[in-house]
Amino acid sequence: MRTYTRGAPTVFFINLFWSLLVYSLEEDPRGGVPFLNGYYNGHSMLYFNRDEVGALQQKAQGSHYHIAKKIREAGQTMLAHPDEYLPPWDPVDFSARWNEIYGNNLGVLSMFTILFPETMGALDLARDYMERMAAQPSWLVKDAPWDEVPFAHSLVGFATAYDFLYDYLSKPQQERFLQVIANATRYMYEKSYIRGWGFQYLHNHQPTNCVALLTGSLVLMNQGYLQEAYLWMKQVLAIMEKSLVLLQDVTDGSLYEGVAYGTYTTRSLFQYIFLVQRHFDIAHFDHPWLKKHFAFLYRTILPGFERTVAIADSNYNWFYGPESQLVFLDKYVIRNGSGNWLAELIHKNRVVEGPGQAGKGQRWCTLHTEFLWYDSNLSSTPPPDFGQSRMHFFEDWGRAIYDIVHQKKYKDWINGWRNFNAGHEHPDQNSFTFAPNGVPFITEALYGPKYTFLNNAVMFSPAVSDNCFVPWEGQLTENCNSKWLKYKHGSAADTQGRVLAAIESNGLVFIQGEGKGAYNSDLKIKSFKRNLLLLHPQLLLLVDQINLEKDSPIEQMSSYFHNTDLPFEETVIDGVHGALIRHRGELYKMFWMDDTGYSDKGVLGYRRYPPGYPYDGSNYVNVTMPLKNPITRGAYIFFGPDVDVQSFSIRGDAQRVDIYLATSEHTYTVYLLTGEVTSKPLFAMVLLDQKKIVFEKEAGVKDSPPVEVEDHVSLIEDHLQHIKPVFQQLEKQILAHVLNTDNFKKTAERLLQFTDKKTTEEVIEKMFSLSGKQNKNKNSKKGSLNDKLSESLPDIFAQIEVTGMKHMYEENLEEGDAQTFVDYGGLRYLKGRKGGFVKGRSYKEVHMIATVKSTDPSISASYIRLFLILNIATFFMLLALLLTRFQKTQSLHTQRCFYGILLIDSFILLCLYSSCSRTQC
């Protein structure tokens, strides 16, 4: 009895304490980002407070030195070449070309000024930079006035710099720059109702422009523009919270626009996630898509860490970051050091010159967020399987969007393809890339025209429709009249390819895709299966099988294979034609033949892109084969310099095709079962020397799209409700700040400007009398008066929603898109109401009041923190006493009393910790 009593409770309490501690650290959906709840001490406030600047400067000299070094290099480069980096004064020059570089570089310049204040000329350069941007009548590009993206880059950079450098600006500059931010933010708000980025979800334009609107609104909110900022902020959240709901359908962490444009999206998406947690306590750090997104950045990198799998419109790797995004994921989501590790490797292997180098307009713009989000406590740690060859299958890359559209999910706000923008995708179903040794051998053709033959895909002849390249016909989404993919209407809207199998077995990988759905049904293609077998890290076998309907009119197939960097050269061995590239003195080769063993000569060339694309063109190999009815097969092998192929042959019948390959080290006999009904439940079988490796149909891809997010409308409504309490808190702070001053009545009138005039006068009179009583009664508590003032105020934010929504609805009704967004103010309230919204308002006339930080919450948090520390100390003292002294006592009653005290103390500790978490102390 004594032994039992002495041992078990002690273990129980220790396990309970550590379990609670570990759980609380790992399961914090806020990611450890403190919620400010409207208590600002002026600027800076977006990402950090002014009293944190000293700590940031210390980090720049210590734990964050490697990132601060990059910031310093960027700042010093701009200081050394101001004529090259400063925006032009002349509006004609400013708007003459795509100008996102100006907003992108301003963020890092302002961070440089903060971290290294001793640098001569840095502050002057930053102020000159802002003066030049403020002097522009518009930040739009002259030739693309319908595109707010470069405008958004300018607004984000300008508003961020305003927040960072506020204390270094003169009073006239503060007021003039704030007016610029106000006018630009209002412009973005109005365009959000009529431009595609307001309703086309998960497209890179949407978070880019929404974060610009959010950033500007936050700065204005902090300066007292409560009505405008509230309405604009609510619009941002109404858009972006829907996107985050839709991302839950993307279960693999991918983004449908690919890796490069994916970083364009996440550059702003991660800023949004951070900002809404910091300022509105909207937590997304436990989002399932976020938890999987590291894999999208890690698994798509080619060996060498310089390039990525460049699918769809793309550059060689990433448009923005991805170091900033990786340290964000590490600090707030995965917490295992892998994000820091990958960010360091990418930076170490960065291409400085030539293909793959970062663009001049993008290379620095995420450095300030990388610095702010980096957690030096997370030691760089590679993923557990680093260095091991393994397959990773992104089952939702593009499929999730297709399913949302065609299954009519989220019909409250999704109306087919209208709510998505697949313009950057390519007609590339059944396409592939191959990089043995990390060397790009077969590549995609990067950002270019949306032609089928610019992908590693197949065309057919003769054409059955009036398309781009008669007599050849490509995929339905091919577009020869636009830079963008055709996807919205007709047969193109239903185009899809499917992955039927993605199986890894004994170091070999088998993938099968079905591409029939990407082509015109009048071609009468019964099935078009592309089979890929990775037999060795440097040996890939590709077998195409085209099964035609009896009355199919097509007679030929034409396959294309690309390399964006190196030209192909002809080669032939024993009558088998092929092509090769030379890379650093080594040869990478490909050969082909049809299922009769015949190999025809291919066409090698270079396709130059039309003007207006970032790349000149692509090298290609074109292999054309005649089609037999009903079945035709073509086989291709691709191999690197460490593989010596000595024999290659093929034969087949209606049920299967056999390929024999011999290298200097191994023999491979591949059996592909191709019949509609196979004799064995297999996709394929490989004899590697004498070893049998099978790929069973049971292991094929099984479609299991996720169900619609439960109660998603209420979820969004709940998040939108987080905004109003913050604004109400700021409203009280403003009134408290001007209490008993000459500005009180004027401030109250401004706060109530959207209410009914008679009601406004009555409320102001009541507030004014309360203010007068406070003047006479010096001993009355200010807090109680604040409560009375807040009780006197009508709900101005509910009224601004109604008047603002009505204004936008009336102005944009003819656009046909306003209906999508007038769903959170409630049109049902508009009928029969009168209200106005001041259009084209001059912000110069608005009296601005800086908010003052209240100390009440911090005092409360300090007391909780103090009690928590004392309670922890008490707990461990009692535990130590129990284990060292009272274990020896013969009194069972005494021991039980101590266990009781410990149990009560544990409960108090848990309550204090919970309270501390809620107040973010």
Coordinates of N, CA and C in Angstrom, one line a residue, residues 146-226:
W146 N -5.8 48.2 -66.6 CA -6.8 47.3 -66.0 C -6.2 46.4 -65.0
D147 N -4.9 46.4 -64.9 CA -4.2 45.5 -64.0 C -3.6 46.2 -62.8
E148 N -4.2 45.9 -61.6 CA -3.8 46.5 -60.4 C -2.6 45.9 -59.7
V149 N -2.1 44.8 -60.3 CA -1.0 44.1 -59.6 C 0.2 45.1 -59.3
P150 N 0.8 45.8 -60.4 CA 1.9 46.6 -60.0 C 1.5 47.8 -59.1
F151 N 0.3 48.2 -59.2 CA -0.2 49.2 -58.2 C -0.2 48.6 -56.8
A152 N -0.6 47.4 -56.7 CA -0.6 46.7 -55.4 C 0.8 46.6 -54.8
H153 N 1.8 46.3 -55.6 CA 3.1 46.2 -55.2 C 3.6 47.5 -54.6
S154 N 3.2 48.6 -55.3 CA 3.6 49.9 -54.9 C 2.9 50.3 -53.6
L155 N 1.7 50.0 -53.4 CA 0.9 50.3 -52.2 C 1.5 49.5 -51.0
V156 N 1.8 48.2 -51.2 CA 2.3 47.4 -50.1 C 3.7 48.0 -49.6
G157 N 4.5 48.2 -50.6 CA 5.9 48.8 -50.3 C 5.8 50.1 -49.6
F158 N 4.9 51.0 -50.2 CA 4.8 52.4 -49.6 C 4.2 52.4 -48.2
A159 N 3.2 51.6 -48.0 CA 2.5 51.6 -46.7 C 3.4 50.9 -45.7
T160 N 4.2 49.9 -46.1 CA 5.1 49.3 -45.2 C 6.2 50.2 -44.8
A161 N 6.8 50.9 -45.7 CA 7.8 51.9 -45.5 C 7.3 53.0 -44.6
Y162 N 6.0 53.5 -44.8 CA 5.4 54.5 -44.0 C 5.3 54.0 -42.5
D163 N 5.0 52.8 -42.3 CA 4.9 52.2 -41.0 C 6.2 52.1 -40.3
F164 N 7.2 51.6 -41.1 CA 8.5 51.4 -40.5 C 9.2 52.7 -40.2
L165 N 9.1 53.7 -41.1 CA 9.9 54.9 -41.0 C 9.1 56.1 -40.5
Y166 N 7.9 55.9 -39.9 CA 7.0 57.0 -39.5 C 7.8 58.0 -38.6
D167 N 8.5 57.6 -37.6 CA 9.2 58.5 -36.7 C 10.3 59.3 -37.4
Y168 N 10.7 58.9 -38.6 CA 11.8 59.6 -39.2 C 11.3 60.5 -40.3
L169 N 9.9 60.6 -40.5 CA 9.3 61.5 -41.5 C 8.9 62.8 -40.8
S170 N 9.0 63.9 -41.5 CA 8.5 65.1 -41.0 C 7.0 65.1 -40.9
K171 N 6.5 66.1 -40.2 CA 5.0 66.1 -40.1 C 4.3 66.3 -41.4
P172 N 4.8 67.2 -42.3 CA 4.2 67.3 -43.6 C 4.3 66.0 -44.4
Q173 N 5.4 65.3 -44.3 CA 5.5 64.1 -45.0 C 4.6 63.0 -44.5
Q174 N 4.4 63.0 -43.2 CA 3.5 62.0 -42.6 C 2.1 62.2 -43.1
E175 N 1.7 63.5 -43.2 CA 0.3 63.8 -43.6 C 0.1 63.6 -45.1
R176 N 1.2 64.0 -45.9 CA 1.0 63.8 -47.3 C 1.1 62.4 -47.8
F177 N 2.0 61.6 -47.2 CA 2.2 60.2 -47.5 C 0.9 59.4 -47.1
L178 N 0.3 59.8 -46.0 CA -0.9 59.2 -45.5 C -2.0 59.4 -46.5
Q179 N -2.1 60.6 -47.0 CA -3.1 60.9 -48.0 C -2.9 60.0 -49.3
V180 N -1.7 59.8 -49.7 CA -1.4 58.9 -50.8 C -1.9 57.5 -50.5
I181 N -1.6 57.0 -49.3 CA -2.0 55.7 -48.9 C -3.5 55.6 -48.9
A182 N -4.2 56.6 -48.4 CA -5.6 56.6 -48.3 C -6.3 56.5 -49.7
N183 N -5.8 57.4 -50.6 CA -6.3 57.4 -52.0 C -6.1 56.1 -52.7
A184 N -4.9 55.5 -52.5 CA -4.5 54.3 -53.2 C -5.4 53.1 -52.6
T185 N -5.5 53.1 -51.3 CA -6.3 52.0 -50.7 C -7.8 52.1 -51.1
R186 N -8.3 53.3 -51.2 CA -9.7 53.4 -51.6 C -9.8 52.9 -53.1
Y187 N -8.9 53.3 -53.9 CA -8.9 52.8 -55.3 C -8.9 51.3 -55.4
M188 N -8.1 50.6 -54.6 CA -8.1 49.2 -54.6 C -9.4 48.6 -54.1
Y189 N -9.9 49.2 -53.1 CA -11.2 48.8 -52.5 C -12.3 48.8 -53.6
E190 N -12.4 49.9 -54.3 CA -13.4 50.0 -55.4 C -13.2 49.0 -56.5
K191 N -12.0 48.8 -56.8 CA -11.7 47.8 -57.9 C -11.9 46.4 -57.5
S192 N -11.9 46.1 -56.2 CA -12.1 44.8 -55.7 C -13.5 44.2 -56.1
Y193 N -14.4 45.1 -56.4 CA -15.8 44.7 -56.7 C -15.9 44.4 -58.2
I194 N -15.0 44.9 -59.0 CA -15.3 44.8 -60.5 C -14.1 44.1 -61.2
R195 N -13.0 43.8 -60.5 CA -11.9 43.1 -61.2 C -11.9 41.6 -60.8
G196 N -11.3 40.8 -61.7 CA -11.3 39.4 -61.4 C -10.7 39.0 -60.1
W197 N -9.7 39.8 -59.7 CA -9.0 39.4 -58.4 C -9.9 39.4 -57.2
G198 N -11.1 40.1 -57.3 CA -12.0 40.1 -56.2 C -12.8 38.8 -56.1
F199 N -12.9 38.0 -57.2 CA -13.7 36.8 -57.1 C -13.1 35.6 -57.8
Q200 N -11.9 35.7 -58.2 CA -11.2 34.5 -58.8 C -10.2 34.0 -57.7
Y201 N -10.6 32.9 -57.1 CA -9.9 32.5 -55.9 C -8.6 31.7 -56.2
L202 N -7.6 31.8 -55.3 CA -6.4 31.0 -55.3 C -5.5 31.4 -56.4
H203 N -5.8 32.5 -57.2 CA -5.0 33.0 -58.2 C -4.0 34.0 -57.6
N204 N -2.8 34.1 -58.2 CA -1.8 34.9 -57.5 C -2.2 36.4 -57.4
H205 N -3.0 36.9 -58.3 CA -3.4 38.3 -58.2 C -4.2 38.6 -57.0
Q206 N -5.0 37.6 -56.5 CA -5.9 37.8 -55.4 C -5.2 38.2 -54.1
P207 N -4.3 37.3 -53.6 CA -3.6 37.7 -52.3 C -2.7 38.9 -52.5
T208 N -2.1 39.1 -53.7 CA -1.3 40.2 -53.9 C -2.0 41.5 -53.7
N209 N -3.2 41.6 -54.4 CA -4.0 42.8 -54.3 C -4.7 43.0 -53.0
C210 N -5.1 41.9 -52.4 CA -5.9 41.9 -51.1 C -4.9 42.4 -50.0
V211 N -3.7 41.9 -50.0 CA -2.8 42.3 -49.0 C -2.4 43.8 -49.1
A212 N -2.4 44.3 -50.3 CA -2.2 45.7 -50.5 C -3.3 46.5 -49.9
L213 N -4.5 46.0 -50.1 CA -5.7 46.7 -49.5 C -5.7 46.5 -48.0
L214 N -5.3 45.4 -47.5 CA -5.2 45.1 -46.1 C -4.1 46.0 -45.4
T215 N -3.0 46.1 -46.0 CA -1.9 46.9 -45.4 C -2.2 48.3 -45.4
G216 N -2.7 48.9 -46.5 CA -3.1 50.3 -46.5 C -4.2 50.5 -45.4
S217 N -5.2 49.6 -45.3 CA -6.3 49.8 -44.3 C -5.8 49.8 -42.9
L218 N -4.8 48.9 -42.6 CA -4.2 48.8 -41.3 C -3.5 50.1 -40.9
V219 N -2.8 50.7 -41.8 CA -2.1 52.0 -41.5 C -3.2 53.1 -41.3
L220 N -4.2 53.1 -42.1 CA -5.2 54.1 -42.0 C -6.0 53.9 -40.7
M221 N -6.3 52.7 -40.3 CA -6.9 52.4 -39.1 C -6.2 52.9 -37.9
N222 N -4.9 52.7 -37.9 CA -4.0 53.2 -36.8 C -4.0 54.7 -36.8
Q223 N -4.3 55.4 -37.9 CA -4.3 56.8 -38.0 C -5.7 57.4 -37.7
G224 N -6.7 56.6 -37.4 CA -8.0 57.1 -37.1 C -9.0 57.1 -38.1
Y225 N -8.7 56.5 -39.3 CA -9.7 56.4 -40.4 C -10.6 55.2 -40.1
L226 N -11.4 55.2 -39.1 CA -12.0 54.0 -38.7 C -13.1 53.5 -39.6

